[in-house]
Amino acid sequence: MNVIFIAGTDTGVGKTIVTGLLGRYLVSRGRRVVTQKWVQTGAGAAPGQDMAVHLKLMGKSAEDFGDSLPLMNPYFFRFAASPHLAARLENKPIDAAKIKRSVKKLSRRFDLCLIEGTGGLLVPFDDGRLLIDIVKELKIPVLVVAKNSLGAINHTLLSIEALKNRGIEILGIVFNNISKCEDKVILRDNKKIIGRLSKQTIIGELPWAKNFGLLYAKFKPLGARIISRLREVRGKSGDTITLVQNRL
Ligand SMILES: Nc1ncnc2c1ncn2[C@@H]1O[C@H](COP(=O)(O)OP(=O)(O)OP(=O)(O)O)[C@@H](O)[C@H]1O
Ligand SMILES: [Mg+2]
């Protein structure tokens, strides 16, 4: 499938920003891109909090997606908590089969589907399944967004270990500088040590910036690297070489 899963090393690490920026990069290259958030929590009564940021970054509006819109955010819950708890509090079970159907439908309708995770990879759904289990079942390659800060080494290496243990393809790691107060010595070393220990592709680093235009300018080379990694991974598995050549 023509799908990328954007996983975070934690909640609040920049998954939404990276998903939207990658969407914008692909749109700028003339691709038909859709984004997804399987489970949004802390959503008030309305769907699509993170989706709204994806759309804004891509320069799109909800109307551009027509009847695909409900598939983009299949579940949303009021309480800002792990999906298993937020769903239980509203007595609205999460059906993994519904999520899988939504991915398959969207990936047929668009050139590329970008899925933003909820929290980190080992977040539980209400049936005891973890988010990462669905990613594995759908065989989706994963881009890891790491919050670049003190603590990033442990969080990132654990996320990579969890993906590797399940045989999930890893496109690489994006380091996101979400705070401007961190010690630069730590930030520089994080990339080196995590690259060396994880043996994964370091896609690059996003600076701290509140201005979306500036962030996008810095993101463009990262976007190119992510797509080139996707081609490599797809080429290796041999299943969608033609699709990727034609559509990416
Ligand atoms: N590079 C950056 N520079 C400055 N602010 C950033 C940067 N990246 C993210 N942020 C800000 O940090 C906050 C968290 O980012 P974001 O919402 O993308 O995280 P997330 O991983 O999607 O969180 P969640 O788990 O809630 O989905 C947001 O307010 C966002 O605007
Ligand atoms: Mg988010």
PDB file of C-alpha atoms and ligand atoms in Angstrom:
ATOM      1  CA  MET A   1       0.000   0.000   0.000  1.00  0.00           C
ATOM      2  CA  ASN A   2       1.059   3.596  -0.625  1.00  0.00           C
ATOM      3  CA  VAL A   3       0.977   4.519   3.041  1.00  0.00           C
ATOM      4  CA  ILE A   4       3.404   5.984   5.607  1.00  0.00           C
ATOM      5  CA  PHE A   5       2.828   5.827   9.354  1.00  0.00           C
ATOM      6  CA  ILE A   6       4.231   8.790  11.301  1.00  0.00           C
ATOM      7  CA  ALA A   7       5.041   7.540  14.789  1.00  0.00           C
ATOM      8  CA  GLY A   8       6.185   9.578  17.746  1.00  0.00           C
ATOM      9  CA  THR A   9       8.548   8.637  20.535  1.00  0.00           C
ATOM     10  CA  ASP A  10       5.865  10.135  22.813  1.00  0.00           C
ATOM     11  CA  THR A  11       2.845  12.379  22.776  1.00  0.00           C
ATOM     12  CA  GLY A  12       3.463  16.036  21.854  1.00  0.00           C
ATOM     13  CA  VAL A  13       6.700  15.442  19.923  1.00  0.00           C
ATOM     14  CA  GLY A  14       5.725  16.955  16.560  1.00  0.00           C
ATOM     15  CA  LYS A  15       3.872  14.153  14.707  1.00  0.00           C
ATOM     16  CA  THR A  16       1.165  16.536  13.536  1.00  0.00           C
ATOM     17  CA  ILE A  17       3.674  19.086  12.273  1.00  0.00           C
ATOM     18  CA  VAL A  18       5.783  16.479  10.443  1.00  0.00           C
ATOM     19  CA  THR A  19       2.691  14.824   8.901  1.00  0.00           C
ATOM     20  CA  GLY A  20       1.431  18.186   7.625  1.00  0.00           C
ATOM     21  CA  LEU A  21       4.840  19.246   6.307  1.00  0.00           C
ATOM     22  CA  LEU A  22       5.312  15.943   4.471  1.00  0.00           C
ATOM     23  CA  GLY A  23       1.815  16.348   3.034  1.00  0.00           C
ATOM     24  CA  ARG A  24       2.692  19.837   1.843  1.00  0.00           C
ATOM     25  CA  TYR A  25       5.922  18.594   0.278  1.00  0.00           C
ATOM     26  CA  LEU A  26       4.043  15.923  -1.693  1.00  0.00           C
ATOM     27  CA  VAL A  27       1.286  18.340  -2.724  1.00  0.00           C
ATOM     28  CA  SER A  28       3.978  20.723  -4.036  1.00  0.00           C
ATOM     29  CA  ARG A  29       5.164  17.852  -6.231  1.00  0.00           C
ATOM     30  CA  GLY A  30       1.697  17.430  -7.690  1.00  0.00           C
ATOM     31  CA  ARG A  31       0.690  14.359  -5.675  1.00  0.00           C
ATOM     32  CA  ARG A  32      -2.794  13.643  -4.391  1.00  0.00           C
ATOM     33  CA  VAL A  33      -2.189  13.230  -0.675  1.00  0.00           C
ATOM     34  CA  VAL A  34      -4.524  12.425   2.181  1.00  0.00           C
ATOM     35  CA  THR A  35      -3.714  12.395   5.879  1.00  0.00           C
ATOM     36  CA  GLN A  36      -5.288  10.314   8.596  1.00  0.00           C
ATOM     37  CA  LYS A  37      -5.548  10.286  12.360  1.00  0.00           C
ATOM     38  CA  TRP A  38      -7.048   6.949  13.378  1.00  0.00           C
ATOM     39  CA  VAL A  39      -7.866   8.010  16.929  1.00  0.00           C
ATOM     40  CA  GLN A  40      -7.991  11.616  18.122  1.00  0.00           C
ATOM     41  CA  THR A  41      -8.368  12.104  21.853  1.00  0.00           C
ATOM     42  CA  GLY A  42      -8.946  15.389  23.657  1.00  0.00           C
ATOM     43  CA  ALA A  43     -11.074  16.340  20.698  1.00  0.00           C
ATOM     44  CA  GLY A  44     -13.966  18.114  22.404  1.00  0.00           C
ATOM     45  CA  ALA A  45     -17.127  17.149  20.574  1.00  0.00           C
ATOM     46  CA  ALA A  46     -15.656  17.585  17.103  1.00  0.00           C
ATOM     47  CA  PRO A  47     -13.372  15.417  14.993  1.00  0.00           C
ATOM     48  CA  GLY A  48     -10.137  16.372  13.395  1.00  0.00           C
ATOM     49  CA  GLN A  49      -8.088  18.591  15.736  1.00  0.00           C
ATOM     50  CA  ASP A  50      -4.789  17.303  14.339  1.00  0.00           C
ATOM     51  CA  MET A  51      -6.343  16.870  10.899  1.00  0.00           C
ATOM     52  CA  ALA A  52      -7.078  20.597  10.856  1.00  0.00           C
ATOM     53  CA  VAL A  53      -3.361  21.334  11.261  1.00  0.00           C
ATOM     54  CA  HIS A  54      -2.488  18.820   8.516  1.00  0.00           C
ATOM     55  CA  LEU A  55      -4.934  20.537   6.172  1.00  0.00           C
ATOM     56  CA  LYS A  56      -3.676  24.007   7.039  1.00  0.00           C
ATOM     57  CA  LEU A  57      -0.074  22.986   6.394  1.00  0.00           C
ATOM     58  CA  MET A  58      -1.073  21.379   3.094  1.00  0.00           C
ATOM     59  CA  GLY A  59      -3.053  24.450   2.029  1.00  0.00           C
ATOM     60  CA  LYS A  60      -6.212  22.335   1.814  1.00  0.00           C
ATOM     61  CA  SER A  61      -9.686  22.582   3.249  1.00  0.00           C
ATOM     62  CA  ALA A  62     -12.080  19.887   4.473  1.00  0.00           C
ATOM     63  CA  GLU A  63     -14.207  20.394   1.326  1.00  0.00           C
ATOM     64  CA  ASP A  64     -11.281  19.241  -0.835  1.00  0.00           C
ATOM     65  CA  PHE A  65     -11.731  15.714   0.536  1.00  0.00           C
ATOM     66  CA  GLY A  66     -15.489  15.224   0.020  1.00  0.00           C
ATOM     67  CA  ASP A  67     -16.746  11.836   1.150  1.00  0.00           C
ATOM     68  CA  SER A  68     -13.213  10.772   2.162  1.00  0.00           C
ATOM     69  CA  LEU A  69     -13.423  13.127   5.144  1.00  0.00           C
ATOM     70  CA  PRO A  70     -15.094  10.712   7.634  1.00  0.00           C
ATOM     71  CA  LEU A  71     -12.458   8.098   6.759  1.00  0.00           C
ATOM     72  CA  MET A  72      -9.669  10.494   7.694  1.00  0.00           C
ATOM     73  CA  ASN A  73     -10.514  10.578  11.406  1.00  0.00           C
ATOM     74  CA  PRO A  74     -12.547   7.416  12.132  1.00  0.00           C
ATOM     75  CA  TYR A  75     -12.489   7.866  15.940  1.00  0.00           C
ATOM     76  CA  PHE A  76     -12.465  10.966  18.125  1.00  0.00           C
ATOM     77  CA  PHE A  77     -13.014  11.218  21.871  1.00  0.00           C
ATOM     78  CA  ARG A  78     -13.449  14.116  24.272  1.00  0.00           C
ATOM     79  CA  PHE A  79     -11.062  13.076  27.006  1.00  0.00           C
ATOM     80  CA  ALA A  80      -7.348  13.724  26.418  1.00  0.00           C
ATOM     81  CA  ALA A  81      -6.046  10.266  27.315  1.00  0.00           C
ATOM     82  CA  SER A  82      -4.817   6.996  25.831  1.00  0.00           C
ATOM     83  CA  PRO A  83      -7.340   5.614  23.279  1.00  0.00           C
ATOM     84  CA  HIS A  84      -8.275   2.632  25.517  1.00  0.00           C
ATOM     85  CA  LEU A  85      -9.357   4.966  28.338  1.00  0.00           C
ATOM     86  CA  ALA A  86     -10.918   7.714  26.220  1.00  0.00           C
ATOM     87  CA  ALA A  87     -12.995   5.094  24.346  1.00  0.00           C
ATOM     88  CA  ARG A  88     -14.040   3.316  27.546  1.00  0.00           C
ATOM     89  CA  LEU A  89     -15.236   6.570  29.136  1.00  0.00           C
ATOM     90  CA  GLU A  90     -17.558   7.186  26.181  1.00  0.00           C
ATOM     91  CA  ASN A  91     -18.517   3.544  25.860  1.00  0.00           C
ATOM     92  CA  LYS A  92     -17.623   3.729  22.174  1.00  0.00           C
ATOM     93  CA  PRO A  93     -15.343   0.778  21.332  1.00  0.00           C
ATOM     94  CA  ILE A  94     -12.617   1.159  18.726  1.00  0.00           C
ATOM     95  CA  ASP A  95     -12.980  -1.388  15.953  1.00  0.00           C
ATOM     96  CA  ALA A  96      -9.595  -2.159  14.378  1.00  0.00           C
ATOM     97  CA  ALA A  97     -11.343  -3.605  11.316  1.00  0.00           C
ATOM     98  CA  LYS A  98     -12.998  -0.229  10.659  1.00  0.00           C
ATOM     99  CA  ILE A  99      -9.608   1.488  10.870  1.00  0.00           C
ATOM    100  CA  LYS A 100      -8.078  -1.009   8.442  1.00  0.00           C
ATOM    101  CA  ARG A 101     -10.933  -0.562   5.969  1.00  0.00           C
ATOM    102  CA  SER A 102     -10.479   3.226   6.096  1.00  0.00           C
ATOM    103  CA  VAL A 103      -6.753   2.916   5.272  1.00  0.00           C
ATOM    104  CA  LYS A 104      -7.414   0.588   2.358  1.00  0.00           C
ATOM    105  CA  LYS A 105     -10.127   2.825   0.917  1.00  0.00           C
ATOM    106  CA  LEU A 106      -8.038   5.996   1.209  1.00  0.00           C
ATOM    107  CA  SER A 107      -4.942   4.373  -0.240  1.00  0.00           C
ATOM    108  CA  ARG A 108      -6.992   3.390  -3.295  1.00  0.00           C
ATOM    109  CA  ARG A 109      -8.345   6.933  -3.716  1.00  0.00           C
ATOM    110  CA  PHE A 110      -5.088   8.886  -3.249  1.00  0.00           C
ATOM    111  CA  ASP A 111      -1.466   8.688  -4.409  1.00  0.00           C
ATOM    112  CA  LEU A 112      -0.256   8.582  -0.825  1.00  0.00           C
ATOM    113  CA  CYS A 113      -1.863   8.278   2.603  1.00  0.00           C
ATOM    114  CA  LEU A 114       0.018   9.704   5.624  1.00  0.00           C
ATOM    115  CA  ILE A 115      -1.152   8.401   8.984  1.00  0.00           C
ATOM    116  CA  GLU A 116      -0.363  10.261  12.184  1.00  0.00           C
ATOM    117  CA  GLY A 117      -0.076   8.035  15.252  1.00  0.00           C
ATOM    118  CA  THR A 118      -1.755   8.709  18.593  1.00  0.00           C
ATOM    119  CA  GLY A 119       0.769   9.183  21.411  1.00  0.00           C
ATOM    120  CA  GLY A 120       3.649   6.679  21.158  1.00  0.00           C
ATOM    121  CA  LEU A 121       3.740   3.266  19.470  1.00  0.00           C
ATOM    122  CA  LEU A 122       2.736   1.103  22.440  1.00  0.00           C
ATOM    123  CA  VAL A 123      -0.468   2.942  23.185  1.00  0.00           C
ATOM    124  CA  PRO A 124      -3.330   0.502  23.854  1.00  0.00           C
ATOM    125  CA  PHE A 125      -6.656   0.373  22.080  1.00  0.00           C
ATOM    126  CA  ASP A 126      -9.624  -0.895  24.052  1.00  0.00           C
ATOM    127  CA  ASP A 127      -9.465  -4.511  22.861  1.00  0.00           C
ATOM    128  CA  GLY A 128      -5.980  -4.943  24.307  1.00  0.00           C
ATOM    129  CA  ARG A 129      -4.332  -4.391  20.929  1.00  0.00           C
ATOM    130  CA  LEU A 130      -1.557  -1.842  20.771  1.00  0.00           C
ATOM    131  CA  LEU A 131      -1.350   0.835  18.087  1.00  0.00           C
ATOM    132  CA  ILE A 132       1.832  -0.828  16.770  1.00  0.00           C
ATOM    133  CA  ASP A 133      -0.080  -4.113  16.255  1.00  0.00           C
ATOM    134  CA  ILE A 134      -2.335  -2.480  13.654  1.00  0.00           C
ATOM    135  CA  VAL A 135       0.672  -0.905  11.927  1.00  0.00           C
ATOM    136  CA  LYS A 136       2.255  -4.359  11.732  1.00  0.00           C
ATOM    137  CA  GLU A 137      -0.928  -6.067  10.530  1.00  0.00           C
ATOM    138  CA  LEU A 138      -1.218  -3.517   7.705  1.00  0.00           C
ATOM    139  CA  LYS A 139       2.549  -3.766   6.920  1.00  0.00           C
ATOM    140  CA  ILE A 140       2.959   0.013   6.912  1.00  0.00           C
ATOM    141  CA  PRO A 141       6.486   1.500   6.847  1.00  0.00           C
ATOM    142  CA  VAL A 142       7.124   3.869   9.724  1.00  0.00           C
ATOM    143  CA  LEU A 143       8.756   7.278  10.007  1.00  0.00           C
ATOM    144  CA  VAL A 144       9.806   7.988  13.598  1.00  0.00           C
ATOM    145  CA  VAL A 145       9.532  11.527  14.958  1.00  0.00           C
ATOM    146  CA  ALA A 146      11.795  11.968  17.980  1.00  0.00           C
ATOM    147  CA  LYS A 147      11.567  14.898  20.338  1.00  0.00           C
ATOM    148  CA  ASN A 148      15.128  16.173  20.438  1.00  0.00           C
ATOM    149  CA  SER A 149      15.736  16.723  24.134  1.00  0.00           C
ATOM    150  CA  LEU A 150      17.234  15.133  27.204  1.00  0.00           C
ATOM    151  CA  GLY A 151      15.644  11.648  27.342  1.00  0.00           C
ATOM    152  CA  ALA A 152      15.478  11.230  23.557  1.00  0.00           C
ATOM    153  CA  ILE A 153      18.060   8.431  23.466  1.00  0.00           C
ATOM    154  CA  ASN A 154      16.034   6.059  25.622  1.00  0.00           C
ATOM    155  CA  HIS A 155      12.642   6.912  24.074  1.00  0.00           C
ATOM    156  CA  THR A 156      13.920   6.654  20.509  1.00  0.00           C
ATOM    157  CA  LEU A 157      15.919   3.449  20.932  1.00  0.00           C
ATOM    158  CA  LEU A 158      12.957   1.768  22.650  1.00  0.00           C
ATOM    159  CA  SER A 159      10.634   2.792  19.790  1.00  0.00           C
ATOM    160  CA  ILE A 160      13.096   1.463  17.203  1.00  0.00           C
ATOM    161  CA  GLU A 161      13.515  -1.785  19.147  1.00  0.00           C
ATOM    162  CA  ALA A 162       9.733  -2.271  19.273  1.00  0.00           C
ATOM    163  CA  LEU A 163       9.460  -1.748  15.490  1.00  0.00           C
ATOM    164  CA  LYS A 164      12.403  -4.031  14.692  1.00  0.00           C
ATOM    165  CA  ASN A 165      11.111  -6.784  16.999  1.00  0.00           C
ATOM    166  CA  ARG A 166       7.891  -6.854  14.997  1.00  0.00           C
ATOM    167  CA  GLY A 167       9.618  -6.759  11.585  1.00  0.00           C
ATOM    168  CA  ILE A 168       8.154  -3.352  10.695  1.00  0.00           C
ATOM    169  CA  GLU A 169      10.064  -1.359   8.041  1.00  0.00           C
ATOM    170  CA  ILE A 170      11.590   1.858   9.376  1.00  0.00           C
ATOM    171  CA  LEU A 171      12.027   4.764   6.941  1.00  0.00           C
ATOM    172  CA  GLY A 172      14.181   6.729   9.376  1.00  0.00           C
ATOM    173  CA  ILE A 173      14.179   9.212  12.209  1.00  0.00           C
ATOM    174  CA  VAL A 174      13.310  12.928  12.168  1.00  0.00           C
ATOM    175  CA  PHE A 175      14.642  14.890  15.137  1.00  0.00           C
ATOM    176  CA  ASN A 176      12.310  17.687  16.126  1.00  0.00           C
ATOM    177  CA  ASN A 177      13.569  20.572  18.247  1.00  0.00           C
ATOM    178  CA  ILE A 178      10.370  21.328  20.035  1.00  0.00           C
ATOM    179  CA  SER A 179      11.937  23.591  22.643  1.00  0.00           C
ATOM    180  CA  LYS A 180      14.522  26.301  22.252  1.00  0.00           C
ATOM    181  CA  CYS A 181      15.839  25.941  25.805  1.00  0.00           C
ATOM    182  CA  GLU A 182      17.626  22.596  25.444  1.00  0.00           C
ATOM    183  CA  ASP A 183      21.395  22.334  25.716  1.00  0.00           C
ATOM    184  CA  LYS A 184      22.898  22.276  22.212  1.00  0.00           C
ATOM    185  CA  VAL A 185      25.608  19.809  23.297  1.00  0.00           C
ATOM    186  CA  ILE A 186      22.889  17.243  24.103  1.00  0.00           C
ATOM    187  CA  LEU A 187      20.932  17.934  20.916  1.00  0.00           C
ATOM    188  CA  ARG A 188      23.970  17.455  18.687  1.00  0.00           C
ATOM    189  CA  ASP A 189      25.017  14.270  20.448  1.00  0.00           C
ATOM    190  CA  ASN A 190      21.486  12.761  20.377  1.00  0.00           C
ATOM    191  CA  LYS A 191      21.572  12.468  16.582  1.00  0.00           C
ATOM    192  CA  LYS A 192      25.028  10.917  16.549  1.00  0.00           C
ATOM    193  CA  ILE A 193      24.516   8.389  19.318  1.00  0.00           C
ATOM    194  CA  ILE A 194      20.996   7.390  18.234  1.00  0.00           C
ATOM    195  CA  GLY A 195      22.172   6.998  14.609  1.00  0.00           C
ATOM    196  CA  ARG A 196      25.088   4.835  15.718  1.00  0.00           C
ATOM    197  CA  LEU A 197      23.182   2.635  18.170  1.00  0.00           C
ATOM    198  CA  SER A 198      19.978   2.221  16.149  1.00  0.00           C
ATOM    199  CA  LYS A 199      21.710   1.884  12.739  1.00  0.00           C
ATOM    200  CA  GLN A 200      18.713   3.681  11.222  1.00  0.00           C
ATOM    201  CA  THR A 201      18.641   6.463   8.629  1.00  0.00           C
ATOM    202  CA  ILE A 202      18.736   9.883  10.229  1.00  0.00           C
ATOM    203  CA  ILE A 203      16.400  11.806   7.927  1.00  0.00           C
ATOM    204  CA  GLY A 204      17.309  15.157   9.466  1.00  0.00           C
ATOM    205  CA  GLU A 205      16.395  17.739  12.026  1.00  0.00           C
ATOM    206  CA  LEU A 206      13.663  20.365  12.281  1.00  0.00           C
ATOM    207  CA  PRO A 207      14.611  23.561  14.113  1.00  0.00           C
ATOM    208  CA  TRP A 208      12.412  25.221  16.729  1.00  0.00           C
ATOM    209  CA  ALA A 209      10.243  27.699  14.813  1.00  0.00           C
ATOM    210  CA  LYS A 210       6.735  28.996  15.245  1.00  0.00           C
ATOM    211  CA  ASN A 211       6.512  30.096  11.633  1.00  0.00           C
ATOM    212  CA  PHE A 212       5.144  27.328   9.382  1.00  0.00           C
ATOM    213  CA  GLY A 213       6.794  28.859   6.273  1.00  0.00           C
ATOM    214  CA  LEU A 214      10.207  28.704   7.888  1.00  0.00           C
ATOM    215  CA  LEU A 215       9.625  25.162   9.146  1.00  0.00           C
ATOM    216  CA  TYR A 216       8.581  24.064   5.656  1.00  0.00           C
ATOM    217  CA  ALA A 217      11.711  25.573   4.083  1.00  0.00           C
ATOM    218  CA  LYS A 218      13.806  23.549   6.511  1.00  0.00           C
ATOM    219  CA  PHE A 219      11.672  20.447   5.970  1.00  0.00           C
ATOM    220  CA  LYS A 220      11.942  20.222   2.148  1.00  0.00           C
ATOM    221  CA  PRO A 221      15.232  18.255   2.004  1.00  0.00           C
ATOM    222  CA  LEU A 222      13.855  15.944   4.704  1.00  0.00           C
ATOM    223  CA  GLY A 223      10.757  15.354   2.553  1.00  0.00           C
ATOM    224  CA  ALA A 224      12.943  14.325  -0.385  1.00  0.00           C
ATOM    225  CA  ARG A 225      14.880  11.910   1.832  1.00  0.00           C
ATOM    226  CA  ILE A 226      11.710  10.349   3.247  1.00  0.00           C
ATOM    227  CA  ILE A 227      10.326   9.676  -0.236  1.00  0.00           C
ATOM    228  CA  SER A 228      13.606   8.259  -1.428  1.00  0.00           C
ATOM    229  CA  ARG A 229      13.637   5.909   1.600  1.00  0.00           C
ATOM    230  CA  LEU A 230      10.048   4.879   0.805  1.00  0.00           C
ATOM    231  CA  ARG A 231      11.141   3.963  -2.728  1.00  0.00           C
ATOM    232  CA  GLU A 232      14.022   1.901  -1.322  1.00  0.00           C
ATOM    233  CA  VAL A 233      11.800   0.057   1.136  1.00  0.00           C
ATOM    234  CA  ARG A 234       9.090  -0.601  -1.464  1.00  0.00           C
ATOM    235  CA  GLY A 235      11.700  -1.684  -4.003  1.00  0.00           C
ATOM    236  CA  LYS A 236      13.096  -4.153  -1.492  1.00  0.00           C
ATOM    237  CA  SER A 237       9.721  -5.711  -0.788  1.00  0.00           C
ATOM    238  CA  GLY A 238       9.020  -5.759  -4.553  1.00  0.00           C
ATOM    239  CA  ASP A 239       5.263  -5.379  -4.133  1.00  0.00           C
ATOM    240  CA  THR A 240       4.603  -1.889  -5.411  1.00  0.00           C
ATOM    241  CA  ILE A 241       7.580  -0.853  -7.499  1.00  0.00           C
ATOM    242  CA  THR A 242       5.450   0.145 -10.459  1.00  0.00           C
ATOM    243  CA  LEU A 243       2.978   1.962  -8.269  1.00  0.00           C
ATOM    244  CA  VAL A 244       5.687   3.960  -6.556  1.00  0.00           C
ATOM    245  CA  GLN A 245       7.473   4.799  -9.795  1.00  0.00           C
ATOM    246  CA  ASN A 246       4.268   6.031 -11.338  1.00  0.00           C
ATOM    247  CA  ARG A 247       2.752   7.782  -8.402  1.00  0.00           C
ATOM    248  CA  LEU A 248       5.593   9.255  -6.376  1.00  0.00           C
TER     249      LEU A 248
HETATM  250  N1  LIG B   1       9.811  22.415  15.404  1.00  0.00           N
HETATM  251  C1  LIG B   1       8.941  23.011  16.190  1.00  0.00           C
HETATM  252  N2  LIG B   1       9.134  24.286  16.599  1.00  0.00           N
HETATM  253  C2  LIG B   1       8.255  24.893  17.431  1.00  0.00           C
HETATM  254  N3  LIG B   1       7.129  24.334  17.875  1.00  0.00           N
HETATM  255  C3  LIG B   1       6.879  23.059  17.496  1.00  0.00           C
HETATM  256  C4  LIG B   1       7.758  22.338  16.632  1.00  0.00           C
HETATM  257  N4  LIG B   1       7.243  21.103  16.434  1.00  0.00           N
HETATM  258  C5  LIG B   1       6.090  21.054  17.120  1.00  0.00           C
HETATM  259  N5  LIG B   1       5.863  22.224  17.748  1.00  0.00           N
HETATM  260  C6  LIG B   1       4.720  22.560  18.628  1.00  0.00           C
HETATM  261  O1  LIG B   1       4.705  21.609  19.686  1.00  0.00           O
HETATM  262  C7  LIG B   1       3.376  21.200  19.996  1.00  0.00           C
HETATM  263  C8  LIG B   1       3.275  19.676  19.843  1.00  0.00           C
HETATM  264  O2  LIG B   1       3.494  19.348  18.461  1.00  0.00           O
HETATM  265  P1  LIG B   1       2.505  18.365  17.707  1.00  0.00           P
HETATM  266  O3  LIG B   1       1.091  18.762  17.970  1.00  0.00           O
HETATM  267  O4  LIG B   1       2.933  18.277  16.277  1.00  0.00           O
HETATM  268  O5  LIG B   1       2.845  17.023  18.507  1.00  0.00           O
HETATM  269  P2  LIG B   1       2.142  15.590  18.347  1.00  0.00           P
HETATM  270  O6  LIG B   1       3.206  14.570  18.491  1.00  0.00           O
HETATM  271  O7  LIG B   1       1.349  15.574  17.118  1.00  0.00           O
HETATM  272  O8  LIG B   1       1.176  15.550  19.623  1.00  0.00           O
HETATM  273  P3  LIG B   1      -0.077  14.543  19.891  1.00  0.00           P
HETATM  274  O9  LIG B   1       0.498  13.343  20.573  1.00  0.00           O
HETATM  275  O10 LIG B   1      -0.961  15.362  20.788  1.00  0.00           O
HETATM  276  O11 LIG B   1      -0.714  14.225  18.576  1.00  0.00           O
HETATM  277  C9  LIG B   1       2.467  21.982  19.069  1.00  0.00           C
HETATM  278  O12 LIG B   1       2.033  23.136  19.727  1.00  0.00           O
HETATM  279  C10 LIG B   1       3.369  22.359  17.900  1.00  0.00           C
HETATM  280  O13 LIG B   1       2.974  23.534  17.218  1.00  0.00           O
HETATM  281 MG    MG B   2      -0.714  15.295  16.917  1.00  0.00          MG
END
